[in-house]
């Protein structure tokens, strides 16, 4: 059994294949990673499943922004979970907060029932909750399997002290999965300090579009995002991280 787990966040078939070739243990599948990730399409999941058997956890997030959801959004989340469970996803990545910054335990309990035998990860809603240690205890109570966290900071190295304490409190009841800024250098610094044994990374590179004709002055989205740049997982960066974990 592997001592460490390396999960790679991907939002395309090409990135999923690069992650697999690089040695990822599993995928977190989403769409729109450039805005933090939203729920992927079932077709994307099925296409990846058709060509690789790598374990896949699916992000269920109906929109960009906070994690306080309307009744409509909650029903969408529950339906998406049912759909991906039926399609054979091994896990889901979810999280709902109340307006006061605490976990929405009532709704989370409902989602845990929807999950069935899928693994459940509490995503980085955890990093904007009011009390991470209370939220961790609640997650354990719910039966959540893992918490994805940067230690409530933008970069996991900035949150290393909180991560260290969270790892100390795992007690074989839950797994703390380190995310946000994870690469080879980060792992070298944060793993010995925190004792963490699960890591989440994306490690993207920009690929130039194959378009030859390029219409200027027409934007399909936010002007800050280039229309002719495609962001993909870089296989070699995943391989280097996986190789490092083999030797720690």
PDB file of C-alpha atoms in Angstrom:
ATOM      1  CA  UNK A   1       0.000   0.000   0.000  1.00  0.00           C
ATOM      2  CA  UNK A   2       1.281   3.467  -0.918  1.00  0.00           C
ATOM      3  CA  UNK A   3       2.348   5.621   2.001  1.00  0.00           C
ATOM      4  CA  UNK A   4       1.307   8.820   0.213  1.00  0.00           C
ATOM      5  CA  UNK A   5      -1.586   9.751  -2.048  1.00  0.00           C
ATOM      6  CA  UNK A   6      -1.230  12.195  -4.930  1.00  0.00           C
ATOM      7  CA  UNK A   7      -4.488  13.522  -6.366  1.00  0.00           C
ATOM      8  CA  UNK A   8      -4.456  15.706  -9.481  1.00  0.00           C
ATOM      9  CA  UNK A   9      -7.233  18.159 -10.277  1.00  0.00           C
ATOM     10  CA  UNK A  10      -8.158  18.122 -13.977  1.00  0.00           C
ATOM     11  CA  UNK A  11     -10.840  19.627 -16.202  1.00  0.00           C
ATOM     12  CA  UNK A  12     -10.191  17.945 -19.551  1.00  0.00           C
ATOM     13  CA  UNK A  13      -9.500  14.535 -21.043  1.00  0.00           C
ATOM     14  CA  UNK A  14      -6.041  15.694 -22.084  1.00  0.00           C
ATOM     15  CA  UNK A  15      -5.201  16.740 -18.522  1.00  0.00           C
ATOM     16  CA  UNK A  16      -6.579  13.481 -17.118  1.00  0.00           C
ATOM     17  CA  UNK A  17      -4.309  11.476 -19.402  1.00  0.00           C
ATOM     18  CA  UNK A  18      -1.293  13.623 -18.520  1.00  0.00           C
ATOM     19  CA  UNK A  19      -2.005  13.124 -14.810  1.00  0.00           C
ATOM     20  CA  UNK A  20      -2.308   9.367 -15.285  1.00  0.00           C
ATOM     21  CA  UNK A  21       0.953   9.182 -17.248  1.00  0.00           C
ATOM     22  CA  UNK A  22       2.648  11.276 -14.563  1.00  0.00           C
ATOM     23  CA  UNK A  23       1.707   8.757 -11.886  1.00  0.00           C
ATOM     24  CA  UNK A  24      -1.303  10.347 -10.170  1.00  0.00           C
ATOM     25  CA  UNK A  25      -3.094   8.032  -7.778  1.00  0.00           C
ATOM     26  CA  UNK A  26      -6.459   9.567  -8.571  1.00  0.00           C
ATOM     27  CA  UNK A  27      -8.187  12.499 -10.224  1.00  0.00           C
ATOM     28  CA  UNK A  28     -10.412  15.227  -8.933  1.00  0.00           C
ATOM     29  CA  UNK A  29     -12.528  15.958 -11.986  1.00  0.00           C
ATOM     30  CA  UNK A  30     -14.095  19.370 -12.470  1.00  0.00           C
ATOM     31  CA  UNK A  31     -14.870  21.970 -15.113  1.00  0.00           C
ATOM     32  CA  UNK A  32     -13.676  25.577 -15.211  1.00  0.00           C
ATOM     33  CA  UNK A  33     -10.603  25.040 -13.073  1.00  0.00           C
ATOM     34  CA  UNK A  34      -9.478  28.560 -13.941  1.00  0.00           C
ATOM     35  CA  UNK A  35     -12.240  29.898 -11.642  1.00  0.00           C
ATOM     36  CA  UNK A  36     -11.687  27.339  -8.895  1.00  0.00           C
ATOM     37  CA  UNK A  37     -13.677  24.506 -10.445  1.00  0.00           C
ATOM     38  CA  UNK A  38     -17.341  23.694 -10.979  1.00  0.00           C
ATOM     39  CA  UNK A  39     -19.256  20.466 -11.577  1.00  0.00           C
ATOM     40  CA  UNK A  40     -18.088  18.690 -14.760  1.00  0.00           C
ATOM     41  CA  UNK A  41     -20.419  17.248 -17.362  1.00  0.00           C
ATOM     42  CA  UNK A  42     -21.353  13.590 -17.279  1.00  0.00           C
ATOM     43  CA  UNK A  43     -19.990  13.287 -20.839  1.00  0.00           C
ATOM     44  CA  UNK A  44     -16.545  14.439 -19.681  1.00  0.00           C
ATOM     45  CA  UNK A  45     -16.571  11.881 -16.880  1.00  0.00           C
ATOM     46  CA  UNK A  46     -17.672   9.110 -19.233  1.00  0.00           C
ATOM     47  CA  UNK A  47     -15.045   9.967 -21.847  1.00  0.00           C
ATOM     48  CA  UNK A  48     -12.287   9.774 -19.238  1.00  0.00           C
ATOM     49  CA  UNK A  49     -13.707   6.560 -17.809  1.00  0.00           C
ATOM     50  CA  UNK A  50     -13.820   5.042 -21.307  1.00  0.00           C
ATOM     51  CA  UNK A  51     -10.072   5.467 -21.794  1.00  0.00           C
ATOM     52  CA  UNK A  52      -8.638   5.079 -18.292  1.00  0.00           C
ATOM     53  CA  UNK A  53      -9.643   3.287 -15.111  1.00  0.00           C
ATOM     54  CA  UNK A  54      -7.924   5.764 -12.789  1.00  0.00           C
ATOM     55  CA  UNK A  55      -9.887   6.408  -9.615  1.00  0.00           C
ATOM     56  CA  UNK A  56     -11.928   9.586 -10.048  1.00  0.00           C
ATOM     57  CA  UNK A  57     -13.541  11.867  -7.497  1.00  0.00           C
ATOM     58  CA  UNK A  58     -15.953  14.406  -8.945  1.00  0.00           C
ATOM     59  CA  UNK A  59     -16.245  17.989  -7.721  1.00  0.00           C
ATOM     60  CA  UNK A  60     -19.874  18.938  -7.141  1.00  0.00           C
ATOM     61  CA  UNK A  61     -20.034  22.728  -7.141  1.00  0.00           C
ATOM     62  CA  UNK A  62     -22.890  24.385  -9.049  1.00  0.00           C
ATOM     63  CA  UNK A  63     -21.278  27.778  -9.471  1.00  0.00           C
ATOM     64  CA  UNK A  64     -18.313  30.023  -8.835  1.00  0.00           C
ATOM     65  CA  UNK A  65     -18.243  31.946  -5.542  1.00  0.00           C
ATOM     66  CA  UNK A  66     -19.184  31.174  -1.966  1.00  0.00           C
ATOM     67  CA  UNK A  67     -20.546  27.938  -0.530  1.00  0.00           C
ATOM     68  CA  UNK A  68     -23.866  29.157   0.879  1.00  0.00           C
ATOM     69  CA  UNK A  69     -26.421  27.684  -1.501  1.00  0.00           C
ATOM     70  CA  UNK A  70     -30.079  28.341  -2.267  1.00  0.00           C
ATOM     71  CA  UNK A  71     -32.659  25.561  -2.117  1.00  0.00           C
ATOM     72  CA  UNK A  72     -32.510  25.294  -5.906  1.00  0.00           C
ATOM     73  CA  UNK A  73     -28.723  24.981  -5.866  1.00  0.00           C
ATOM     74  CA  UNK A  74     -28.865  22.370  -3.126  1.00  0.00           C
ATOM     75  CA  UNK A  75     -31.270  20.233  -5.129  1.00  0.00           C
ATOM     76  CA  UNK A  76     -28.949  20.514  -8.137  1.00  0.00           C
ATOM     77  CA  UNK A  77     -26.016  19.354  -5.978  1.00  0.00           C
ATOM     78  CA  UNK A  78     -27.991  16.337  -4.731  1.00  0.00           C
ATOM     79  CA  UNK A  79     -29.066  15.395  -8.268  1.00  0.00           C
ATOM     80  CA  UNK A  80     -25.513  15.674  -9.569  1.00  0.00           C
ATOM     81  CA  UNK A  81     -24.301  13.390  -6.801  1.00  0.00           C
ATOM     82  CA  UNK A  82     -26.904  10.772  -7.687  1.00  0.00           C
ATOM     83  CA  UNK A  83     -25.957  10.999 -11.345  1.00  0.00           C
ATOM     84  CA  UNK A  84     -22.225  10.514 -10.786  1.00  0.00           C
ATOM     85  CA  UNK A  85     -22.818   7.702  -8.308  1.00  0.00           C
ATOM     86  CA  UNK A  86     -24.866   5.913 -10.978  1.00  0.00           C
ATOM     87  CA  UNK A  87     -22.104   6.529 -13.532  1.00  0.00           C
ATOM     88  CA  UNK A  88     -19.563   4.835 -11.275  1.00  0.00           C
ATOM     89  CA  UNK A  89     -17.555   7.691  -9.759  1.00  0.00           C
ATOM     90  CA  UNK A  90     -15.510   6.478  -6.811  1.00  0.00           C
ATOM     91  CA  UNK A  91     -15.906   9.717  -4.874  1.00  0.00           C
ATOM     92  CA  UNK A  92     -17.391  13.181  -4.689  1.00  0.00           C
ATOM     93  CA  UNK A  93     -15.953  16.454  -3.436  1.00  0.00           C
ATOM     94  CA  UNK A  94     -18.553  18.646  -1.721  1.00  0.00           C
ATOM     95  CA  UNK A  95     -19.136  21.318   0.905  1.00  0.00           C
ATOM     96  CA  UNK A  96     -21.934  23.586   2.127  1.00  0.00           C
ATOM     97  CA  UNK A  97     -21.684  26.395   4.667  1.00  0.00           C
ATOM     98  CA  UNK A  98     -24.315  28.297   6.603  1.00  0.00           C
ATOM     99  CA  UNK A  99     -24.278  32.107   6.535  1.00  0.00           C
ATOM    100  CA  UNK A 100     -22.451  32.173   9.893  1.00  0.00           C
ATOM    101  CA  UNK A 101     -19.496  30.240   8.459  1.00  0.00           C
ATOM    102  CA  UNK A 102     -20.278  26.888  10.050  1.00  0.00           C
ATOM    103  CA  UNK A 103     -20.880  23.643   8.195  1.00  0.00           C
ATOM    104  CA  UNK A 104     -24.501  23.208   7.153  1.00  0.00           C
ATOM    105  CA  UNK A 105     -24.885  19.947   9.015  1.00  0.00           C
ATOM    106  CA  UNK A 106     -28.508  19.333   8.012  1.00  0.00           C
ATOM    107  CA  UNK A 107     -27.754  19.557   4.305  1.00  0.00           C
ATOM    108  CA  UNK A 108     -24.410  17.799   4.602  1.00  0.00           C
ATOM    109  CA  UNK A 109     -26.136  14.835   6.282  1.00  0.00           C
ATOM    110  CA  UNK A 110     -28.529  14.621   3.353  1.00  0.00           C
ATOM    111  CA  UNK A 111     -25.628  14.675   0.911  1.00  0.00           C
ATOM    112  CA  UNK A 112     -23.789  11.959   2.843  1.00  0.00           C
ATOM    113  CA  UNK A 113     -26.861   9.761   2.340  1.00  0.00           C
ATOM    114  CA  UNK A 114     -26.826  10.573  -1.374  1.00  0.00           C
ATOM    115  CA  UNK A 115     -23.164   9.573  -1.555  1.00  0.00           C
ATOM    116  CA  UNK A 116     -23.911   5.956  -0.739  1.00  0.00           C
ATOM    117  CA  UNK A 117     -20.672   3.987  -0.972  1.00  0.00           C
ATOM    118  CA  UNK A 118     -18.730   6.788  -2.673  1.00  0.00           C
ATOM    119  CA  UNK A 119     -15.820   8.396  -0.855  1.00  0.00           C
ATOM    120  CA  UNK A 120     -16.582  11.962   0.278  1.00  0.00           C
ATOM    121  CA  UNK A 121     -14.071  14.800   0.459  1.00  0.00           C
ATOM    122  CA  UNK A 122     -14.948  18.120   2.094  1.00  0.00           C
ATOM    123  CA  UNK A 123     -13.550  20.681  -0.335  1.00  0.00           C
ATOM    124  CA  UNK A 124     -12.053  24.092   0.352  1.00  0.00           C
ATOM    125  CA  UNK A 125     -15.291  25.464   1.715  1.00  0.00           C
ATOM    126  CA  UNK A 126     -13.391  24.267   4.780  1.00  0.00           C
ATOM    127  CA  UNK A 127     -10.812  27.000   4.204  1.00  0.00           C
ATOM    128  CA  UNK A 128     -13.378  29.766   4.552  1.00  0.00           C
ATOM    129  CA  UNK A 129     -15.284  28.323   7.514  1.00  0.00           C
ATOM    130  CA  UNK A 130     -15.298  30.119  10.867  1.00  0.00           C
ATOM    131  CA  UNK A 131     -13.567  27.428  12.964  1.00  0.00           C
ATOM    132  CA  UNK A 132     -11.532  24.744  11.150  1.00  0.00           C
ATOM    133  CA  UNK A 133     -11.170  22.514  14.191  1.00  0.00           C
ATOM    134  CA  UNK A 134     -14.892  22.502  14.916  1.00  0.00           C
ATOM    135  CA  UNK A 135     -15.547  21.840  11.215  1.00  0.00           C
ATOM    136  CA  UNK A 136     -13.102  18.941  11.298  1.00  0.00           C
ATOM    137  CA  UNK A 137     -14.937  17.347  14.219  1.00  0.00           C
ATOM    138  CA  UNK A 138     -18.238  17.831  12.421  1.00  0.00           C
ATOM    139  CA  UNK A 139     -16.813  16.282   9.261  1.00  0.00           C
ATOM    140  CA  UNK A 140     -15.699  13.243  11.266  1.00  0.00           C
ATOM    141  CA  UNK A 141     -19.179  13.027  12.803  1.00  0.00           C
ATOM    142  CA  UNK A 142     -20.685  13.069   9.302  1.00  0.00           C
ATOM    143  CA  UNK A 143     -18.402  10.275   8.109  1.00  0.00           C
ATOM    144  CA  UNK A 144     -16.473  12.426   5.638  1.00  0.00           C
ATOM    145  CA  UNK A 145     -13.354  10.616   4.450  1.00  0.00           C
ATOM    146  CA  UNK A 146     -11.025  13.540   3.684  1.00  0.00           C
ATOM    147  CA  UNK A 147     -10.672  17.315   3.984  1.00  0.00           C
ATOM    148  CA  UNK A 148      -8.973  19.285   1.226  1.00  0.00           C
ATOM    149  CA  UNK A 149      -7.296  22.301   2.798  1.00  0.00           C
ATOM    150  CA  UNK A 150      -4.601  24.930   2.497  1.00  0.00           C
ATOM    151  CA  UNK A 151      -4.787  25.654   6.211  1.00  0.00           C
ATOM    152  CA  UNK A 152      -7.207  28.535   5.576  1.00  0.00           C
ATOM    153  CA  UNK A 153      -4.638  30.490   3.561  1.00  0.00           C
ATOM    154  CA  UNK A 154      -4.165  31.178  -0.154  1.00  0.00           C
ATOM    155  CA  UNK A 155      -1.077  28.945  -0.222  1.00  0.00           C
ATOM    156  CA  UNK A 156      -0.618  25.810   1.849  1.00  0.00           C
ATOM    157  CA  UNK A 157       2.815  26.880   3.096  1.00  0.00           C
ATOM    158  CA  UNK A 158       1.195  29.933   4.667  1.00  0.00           C
ATOM    159  CA  UNK A 159      -1.275  27.637   6.407  1.00  0.00           C
ATOM    160  CA  UNK A 160       1.238  24.989   7.468  1.00  0.00           C
ATOM    161  CA  UNK A 161       0.677  25.481  11.215  1.00  0.00           C
ATOM    162  CA  UNK A 162      -3.061  24.840  10.951  1.00  0.00           C
ATOM    163  CA  UNK A 163      -2.418  21.905   8.623  1.00  0.00           C
ATOM    164  CA  UNK A 164       0.033  20.429  11.117  1.00  0.00           C
ATOM    165  CA  UNK A 165      -2.548  20.605  13.892  1.00  0.00           C
ATOM    166  CA  UNK A 166      -5.269  19.156  11.673  1.00  0.00           C
ATOM    167  CA  UNK A 167      -3.003  16.220  10.744  1.00  0.00           C
ATOM    168  CA  UNK A 168      -2.258  15.671  14.445  1.00  0.00           C
ATOM    169  CA  UNK A 169      -6.005  15.346  15.058  1.00  0.00           C
ATOM    170  CA  UNK A 170      -6.692  12.837  12.251  1.00  0.00           C
ATOM    171  CA  UNK A 171      -6.538   9.826  14.591  1.00  0.00           C
ATOM    172  CA  UNK A 172      -7.229   7.463  11.668  1.00  0.00           C
ATOM    173  CA  UNK A 173     -10.737   8.930  11.427  1.00  0.00           C
ATOM    174  CA  UNK A 174     -10.207  11.257   8.479  1.00  0.00           C
ATOM    175  CA  UNK A 175      -7.461  12.279   6.028  1.00  0.00           C
ATOM    176  CA  UNK A 176      -6.126  15.811   5.697  1.00  0.00           C
ATOM    177  CA  UNK A 177      -5.298  16.441   2.059  1.00  0.00           C
ATOM    178  CA  UNK A 178      -2.993  19.374   1.389  1.00  0.00           C
ATOM    179  CA  UNK A 179      -3.893  21.643  -1.535  1.00  0.00           C
ATOM    180  CA  UNK A 180      -3.224  25.105  -2.998  1.00  0.00           C
ATOM    181  CA  UNK A 181       0.274  25.635  -4.352  1.00  0.00           C
ATOM    182  CA  UNK A 182       1.399  22.015  -4.122  1.00  0.00           C
ATOM    183  CA  UNK A 183       4.454  21.108  -6.207  1.00  0.00           C
ATOM    184  CA  UNK A 184       7.770  19.345  -5.639  1.00  0.00           C
ATOM    185  CA  UNK A 185       9.288  22.212  -3.652  1.00  0.00           C
ATOM    186  CA  UNK A 186       6.155  22.603  -1.556  1.00  0.00           C
ATOM    187  CA  UNK A 187       5.992  18.903  -0.697  1.00  0.00           C
ATOM    188  CA  UNK A 188       9.656  18.910   0.337  1.00  0.00           C
ATOM    189  CA  UNK A 189       8.962  21.715   2.791  1.00  0.00           C
ATOM    190  CA  UNK A 190       5.505  20.925   4.112  1.00  0.00           C
ATOM    191  CA  UNK A 191       5.480  17.136   4.434  1.00  0.00           C
ATOM    192  CA  UNK A 192       8.214  16.824   7.093  1.00  0.00           C
ATOM    193  CA  UNK A 193       6.726  19.755   9.007  1.00  0.00           C
ATOM    194  CA  UNK A 194       3.093  18.632   9.020  1.00  0.00           C
ATOM    195  CA  UNK A 195       3.306  14.875   8.607  1.00  0.00           C
ATOM    196  CA  UNK A 196       0.662  15.062   5.876  1.00  0.00           C
ATOM    197  CA  UNK A 197       0.326  12.009   3.649  1.00  0.00           C
ATOM    198  CA  UNK A 198      -2.170  13.186   1.015  1.00  0.00           C
ATOM    199  CA  UNK A 199      -1.582  15.922  -1.537  1.00  0.00           C
ATOM    200  CA  UNK A 200      -3.717  17.636  -4.175  1.00  0.00           C
ATOM    201  CA  UNK A 201      -2.203  19.461  -7.114  1.00  0.00           C
ATOM    202  CA  UNK A 202      -3.027  20.711 -10.603  1.00  0.00           C
ATOM    203  CA  UNK A 203       0.306  22.017 -11.953  1.00  0.00           C
ATOM    204  CA  UNK A 204      -0.960  23.556 -15.150  1.00  0.00           C
ATOM    205  CA  UNK A 205       0.826  24.828 -18.206  1.00  0.00           C
ATOM    206  CA  UNK A 206      -0.489  27.109 -20.959  1.00  0.00           C
ATOM    207  CA  UNK A 207      -0.912  25.512 -24.371  1.00  0.00           C
ATOM    208  CA  UNK A 208      -1.288  27.700 -27.437  1.00  0.00           C
ATOM    209  CA  UNK A 209      -4.538  27.323 -29.372  1.00  0.00           C
ATOM    210  CA  UNK A 210      -4.389  25.695 -32.805  1.00  0.00           C
ATOM    211  CA  UNK A 211      -6.482  28.516 -34.261  1.00  0.00           C
ATOM    212  CA  UNK A 212      -4.744  30.271 -37.148  1.00  0.00           C
ATOM    213  CA  UNK A 213      -7.413  32.875 -37.839  1.00  0.00           C
ATOM    214  CA  UNK A 214      -7.944  34.995 -34.731  1.00  0.00           C
ATOM    215  CA  UNK A 215     -10.720  37.557 -34.532  1.00  0.00           C
ATOM    216  CA  UNK A 216      -9.544  40.488 -32.477  1.00  0.00           C
ATOM    217  CA  UNK A 217     -11.713  42.566 -30.149  1.00  0.00           C
ATOM    218  CA  UNK A 218     -14.328  39.883 -29.391  1.00  0.00           C
ATOM    219  CA  UNK A 219     -14.195  38.255 -25.958  1.00  0.00           C
ATOM    220  CA  UNK A 220     -16.134  35.135 -24.982  1.00  0.00           C
ATOM    221  CA  UNK A 221     -15.629  35.733 -21.282  1.00  0.00           C
ATOM    222  CA  UNK A 222     -13.629  37.800 -18.858  1.00  0.00           C
ATOM    223  CA  UNK A 223     -11.065  39.966 -20.682  1.00  0.00           C
ATOM    224  CA  UNK A 224      -8.322  38.776 -18.308  1.00  0.00           C
ATOM    225  CA  UNK A 225      -8.493  35.283 -19.831  1.00  0.00           C
ATOM    226  CA  UNK A 226      -6.872  34.802 -23.227  1.00  0.00           C
ATOM    227  CA  UNK A 227      -9.166  33.363 -25.873  1.00  0.00           C
ATOM    228  CA  UNK A 228      -6.319  31.483 -27.526  1.00  0.00           C
ATOM    229  CA  UNK A 229      -4.658  29.960 -24.470  1.00  0.00           C
ATOM    230  CA  UNK A 230      -5.623  26.524 -23.167  1.00  0.00           C
ATOM    231  CA  UNK A 231      -4.616  25.443 -19.676  1.00  0.00           C
ATOM    232  CA  UNK A 232      -3.586  21.805 -19.269  1.00  0.00           C
ATOM    233  CA  UNK A 233      -1.934  19.584 -16.668  1.00  0.00           C
ATOM    234  CA  UNK A 234       1.825  19.250 -17.145  1.00  0.00           C
ATOM    235  CA  UNK A 235       2.747  15.566 -17.016  1.00  0.00           C
ATOM    236  CA  UNK A 236       6.362  16.076 -15.998  1.00  0.00           C
ATOM    237  CA  UNK A 237       5.449  18.143 -12.926  1.00  0.00           C
ATOM    238  CA  UNK A 238       3.126  15.382 -11.750  1.00  0.00           C
ATOM    239  CA  UNK A 239       5.852  12.788 -12.316  1.00  0.00           C
ATOM    240  CA  UNK A 240       8.396  14.764 -10.300  1.00  0.00           C
ATOM    241  CA  UNK A 241       5.980  15.115  -7.393  1.00  0.00           C
ATOM    242  CA  UNK A 242       5.133  11.406  -7.474  1.00  0.00           C
ATOM    243  CA  UNK A 243       8.812  10.443  -7.654  1.00  0.00           C
ATOM    244  CA  UNK A 244       9.548  12.618  -4.630  1.00  0.00           C
ATOM    245  CA  UNK A 245       6.780  10.969  -2.618  1.00  0.00           C
ATOM    246  CA  UNK A 246       8.281   7.559  -3.389  1.00  0.00           C
ATOM    247  CA  UNK A 247      11.515   8.596  -1.656  1.00  0.00           C
ATOM    248  CA  UNK A 248      10.168  10.423   1.376  1.00  0.00           C
TER     249      UNK A 248
END
